[in-house]
Short mmCIF file of C-alpha atoms in Angstrom, two decimals:
data_model
loop_
_atom_site.label_atom_id
_atom_site.label_comp_id
_atom_site.label_asym_id
_atom_site.label_seq_id
_atom_site.Cartn_x
_atom_site.Cartn_y
_atom_site.Cartn_z
CA MET R 1 -1.04 28.25 3.03
CA GLN R 2 -4.63 26.76 2.85
CA ASN R 3 -4.44 24.74 -0.30
CA LEU R 4 -1.37 22.95 1.70
CA GLU R 5 -3.60 22.53 4.56
CA ALA R 6 -6.09 20.80 2.11
CA LEU R 7 -3.27 17.84 1.30
CA THR R 8 -2.58 17.04 5.15
CA ASP R 9 -6.40 17.04 5.10
CA VAL R 10 -6.22 14.32 2.22
CA LEU R 11 -3.84 12.46 4.26
CA ALA R 12 -5.23 12.50 7.89
CA ALA R 13 -8.17 11.01 5.90
CA ALA R 14 -6.90 8.16 3.60
CA HIS R 15 -5.10 7.27 7.13
CA ARG R 16 -8.69 7.55 8.70
CA LEU R 17 -9.97 5.46 5.69
CA GLY R 18 -7.68 2.54 6.55
CA ARG R 19 -8.10 2.47 10.19
CA VAL R 20 -12.33 2.50 9.03
CA VAL R 21 -11.54 -0.59 6.52
CA ALA R 22 -9.54 -2.60 8.43
CA ARG R 23 -11.85 -2.26 11.85
CA THR R 24 -15.22 -2.96 10.00
CA ALA R 25 -13.65 -5.86 7.92
CA GLY R 26 -12.20 -7.30 11.70
CA SER R 27 -8.87 -7.21 10.03
CA THR R 28 -6.19 -7.60 12.23
CA THR R 29 -3.37 -8.12 9.68
CA PRO R 30 -0.93 -4.80 9.74
CA ALA R 31 -1.42 -2.16 7.27
CA ALA R 32 2.48 -2.28 6.67
CA GLN R 33 1.66 -5.74 4.98
CA TRP R 34 -0.41 -3.86 2.69
CA ARG R 35 1.78 -1.09 2.59
CA ALA R 36 4.89 -3.78 1.57
CA LEU R 37 2.78 -5.77 -0.76
CA SER R 38 1.88 -2.64 -3.08
CA ILE R 39 5.88 -1.33 -3.05
CA LEU R 40 6.72 -4.73 -4.28
CA GLU R 41 4.21 -5.04 -7.28
CA GLU R 42 5.04 -1.16 -8.10
CA SER R 43 8.91 -1.48 -7.59
CA GLY R 44 9.60 -4.95 -8.35
CA PRO R 45 12.00 -6.87 -6.04
CA LEU R 46 13.78 -5.19 -3.17
CA ARG R 47 16.10 -5.44 -0.68
CA LEU R 48 15.12 -5.34 3.36
CA GLY R 49 16.45 -2.13 4.22
CA ALA R 50 15.00 -0.31 1.15
CA LEU R 51 11.69 -2.09 1.73
CA ALA R 52 11.60 -0.89 5.14
CA SER R 53 12.77 2.43 4.03
CA ALA R 54 9.57 2.55 1.44
CA ALA R 55 7.33 1.24 3.98
CA ARG R 56 8.49 3.40 6.96
CA VAL R 57 8.99 0.31 8.96
CA THR R 58 11.97 -0.13 11.22
CA GLN R 59 14.72 -2.82 9.53
CA PRO R 60 14.12 -5.25 12.26
CA GLY R 61 10.35 -4.98 12.23
CA MET R 62 10.06 -5.49 8.53
CA THR R 63 12.45 -8.74 8.88
CA ARG R 64 9.69 -10.05 11.45
CA LEU R 65 6.96 -8.99 8.42
CA VAL R 66 9.05 -10.76 5.90
CA ASP R 67 9.24 -13.68 7.41
CA LEU R 68 5.52 -13.76 8.52
CA MET R 69 4.87 -13.12 4.74
CA SER R 70 7.05 -15.50 3.74
CA GLY R 71 5.83 -17.98 5.97
CA ALA R 72 2.16 -17.27 4.52
CA GLY R 73 3.68 -18.02 0.78
CA LEU R 74 3.17 -14.04 0.04
CA VAL R 75 6.64 -13.35 -0.58
CA GLU R 76 10.37 -15.07 -1.49
CA LYS R 77 13.46 -13.80 -0.60
CA ALA R 78 15.64 -14.52 -3.67
CA PRO R 79 19.57 -13.80 -4.00
CA ASP R 80 20.05 -10.60 -5.19
CA PRO R 81 21.68 -10.39 -8.80
CA ALA R 82 23.94 -7.60 -8.06
CA ASP R 83 25.25 -8.97 -4.84
CA ALA R 84 25.16 -12.57 -4.14
CA ARG R 85 25.75 -12.17 -0.63
CA ALA R 86 22.46 -10.22 -0.24
CA VAL R 87 18.79 -11.15 -0.81
CA VAL R 88 15.56 -9.15 -2.45
CA ILE R 89 12.23 -9.85 -1.32
CA ARG R 90 9.62 -10.48 -4.21
CA ILE R 91 5.84 -10.68 -4.61
CA THR R 92 4.65 -14.02 -5.36
CA ASP R 93 1.48 -14.80 -6.80
CA ALA R 94 -0.47 -15.54 -4.11
CA GLY R 95 0.67 -11.93 -2.47
CA ARG R 96 -0.67 -10.36 -5.39
CA ASP R 97 -3.76 -12.67 -4.89
CA ALA R 98 -4.01 -11.49 -1.03
CA ARG R 99 -3.29 -7.85 -2.28
CA ASP R 100 -6.08 -7.78 -4.41
CA ASP R 101 -8.84 -9.32 -2.20
CA TRP R 102 -7.93 -6.67 0.50
CA PHE R 103 -8.39 -3.78 -2.01
CA ALA R 104 -11.76 -6.37 -2.71
CA THR R 105 -12.91 -5.92 0.62
CA VAL R 106 -11.82 -2.21 0.71
CA ARG R 107 -14.06 -1.16 -1.88
CA GLN R 108 -16.64 -3.58 -0.31
CA VAL R 109 -16.49 -2.11 3.09
CA LEU R 110 -16.35 1.58 1.75
CA ALA R 111 -18.91 1.50 -0.76
CA PRO R 112 -22.10 1.96 1.59
CA ARG R 113 -20.35 4.75 3.02
CA PHE R 114 -19.88 6.56 -0.02
CA ALA R 115 -22.75 5.22 -2.40
CA ASP R 116 -24.50 8.74 -1.74
CA LEU R 117 -22.25 10.80 -3.71
CA THR R 118 -22.92 12.53 -6.54
CA ASP R 119 -21.48 12.26 -10.10
CA ASP R 120 -19.79 15.69 -9.32
CA ASP R 121 -18.67 14.15 -6.30
CA TRP R 122 -17.10 11.19 -7.86
CA ARG R 123 -15.36 12.92 -10.47
CA ALA R 124 -13.38 15.48 -7.69
CA ILE R 125 -12.58 12.12 -5.99
CA HIS R 126 -11.21 10.36 -9.44
CA THR R 127 -9.60 14.22 -10.08
CA THR R 128 -7.81 14.24 -6.52
CA ALA R 129 -6.66 10.82 -7.02
CA ALA R 130 -5.13 11.33 -10.75
CA LEU R 131 -3.10 14.46 -9.17
CA LEU R 132 -1.98 12.58 -5.90
CA ASN R 133 -0.65 9.74 -8.16
CA ALA R 134 0.86 11.93 -10.60
CA ARG R 135 2.47 14.10 -8.09
CA THR R 136 3.82 11.29 -5.71
CA ALA R 137 4.97 8.43 -8.14
CA GLU R 138 8.01 6.87 -7.66
CA PRO R 139 10.73 5.96 -10.18
CA THR R 140 10.91 2.26 -10.24
CA ASN R 141 13.76 1.25 -8.03
CA GLY R 142 13.72 -2.31 -7.77
CA VAL R 143 15.92 -4.61 -8.70
CA GLU R 144 16.20 -6.61 -11.97
#
């Protein structure tokens, strides 16, 4: 059980990292926006309900978030090729740029906190990231 507790420690630390970055950067953008843009980038276009589920946001909450992101040009709504009555949400180039800019801010904010790590520490982080990415990869379930 101790090994699995280490995974919960990693999850808690990841949430803490997100809060530290947002607070340090002075960001008021909801974390759900970055999750939604990342999901759309990884999965491709999704129906609103699928995006809400993947981002762990209620459907009404995702509707509001998509409306805000759409108004900012970060996402666009398009007809679902499988069902003309439905729409899918797509990330735009501006959405990709905003996501990339946020990740650059994350790196910039975290750099001083991790500047004193050894090469062995960095290898451990790279190994952990690779393992977590491999074990949490989801099949692409987007539309198109």
